[in-house]
Amino acid sequence: ATKLRLPKVNLSNAQRNLRSVRFAGQLGNMIGLTVGCIIGMFPLLLIDTEEVQLMKNDAHMDEIFKDVVTEAKGMIVAESTCLYLIVDDKKTNSPTPFSP
């Protein structure tokens, strides 16, 4: 309260123990907590969950691709390996080739 330069409340002990004063304090705490939580959750409205999921899927596909290209070559004793993936493009509903 002093940092915000609010005036100091001069209440006696009897006044502080009044039910209305305690209720006002609890109501102020409840309102402050609710407003703080709403402000804290506001950035969640700005997150594009579909884009995040697509990024996770892309990262997973990259890992699969790298594993096949690097490790499968040794497993099957080949000079080189090639992996062709077709991923359904949700926006155009047509298959598109995967490119790392």
Short mmCIF file of N, CA, C and O in Angstrom, two decimals, residues 10 12 15 17-18 23 25 32-33 54 62 64 68 88 93:
data_model
loop_
_atom_site.label_atom_id
_atom_site.label_comp_id
_atom_site.label_asym_id
_atom_site.label_seq_id
_atom_site.Cartn_x
_atom_site.Cartn_y
_atom_site.Cartn_z
N ASN A 10 -6.76 3.96 9.38
CA ASN A 10 -6.70 4.09 10.83
C ASN A 10 -7.96 3.49 11.45
O ASN A 10 -8.93 4.19 11.71
N SER A 12 -9.52 1.09 14.59
CA SER A 12 -9.24 0.53 15.92
C SER A 12 -9.43 -0.99 15.85
O SER A 12 -9.96 -1.53 14.88
N GLN A 15 -13.03 -1.88 15.42
CA GLN A 15 -13.51 -1.69 14.06
C GLN A 15 -13.00 -2.81 13.14
O GLN A 15 -13.71 -3.28 12.26
N ASN A 17 -12.47 -5.82 13.89
CA ASN A 17 -13.17 -7.06 14.21
C ASN A 17 -14.63 -7.06 13.77
O ASN A 17 -15.31 -8.07 13.91
N LEU A 18 -15.10 -5.94 13.24
CA LEU A 18 -16.49 -5.90 12.76
C LEU A 18 -16.65 -6.85 11.58
O LEU A 18 -15.75 -7.00 10.75
N PHE A 23 -15.61 -8.83 6.06
CA PHE A 23 -16.25 -9.22 4.79
C PHE A 23 -15.69 -8.39 3.63
O PHE A 23 -15.40 -8.92 2.56
N GLY A 25 -12.77 -6.99 3.43
CA GLY A 25 -11.40 -7.44 3.17
C GLY A 25 -11.37 -8.73 2.37
O GLY A 25 -10.59 -8.87 1.42
N GLY A 32 -9.51 -9.33 -6.23
CA GLY A 32 -8.13 -9.20 -6.69
C GLY A 32 -7.58 -10.49 -7.24
O GLY A 32 -6.90 -10.51 -8.28
N LEU A 33 -7.87 -11.60 -6.60
CA LEU A 33 -7.41 -12.90 -7.06
C LEU A 33 -8.05 -13.26 -8.40
O LEU A 33 -7.38 -13.74 -9.33
N LEU A 54 0.76 -28.71 -35.30
CA LEU A 54 1.42 -28.96 -36.58
C LEU A 54 2.94 -28.91 -36.42
O LEU A 54 3.66 -29.72 -37.03
N ASP A 62 10.37 -35.20 -38.67
CA ASP A 62 11.79 -34.96 -38.89
C ASP A 62 12.64 -36.01 -38.16
O ASP A 62 13.63 -36.51 -38.70
N ILE A 64 11.71 -39.08 -37.32
CA ILE A 64 11.56 -40.35 -38.03
C ILE A 64 12.43 -40.36 -39.28
O ILE A 64 13.14 -41.34 -39.55
N VAL A 68 15.58 -42.97 -39.99
CA VAL A 68 15.61 -43.87 -41.14
C VAL A 68 16.84 -43.61 -41.99
O VAL A 68 17.54 -44.54 -42.39
N ASP A 88 -0.93 -36.10 -45.36
CA ASP A 88 -2.16 -35.43 -45.77
C ASP A 88 -2.10 -33.97 -45.34
O ASP A 88 -1.86 -33.66 -44.18
N ASN A 93 -6.65 -30.94 -48.38
CA ASN A 93 -7.17 -32.31 -48.45
C ASN A 93 -6.55 -33.11 -49.59
O ASN A 93 -7.17 -33.96 -50.18
#
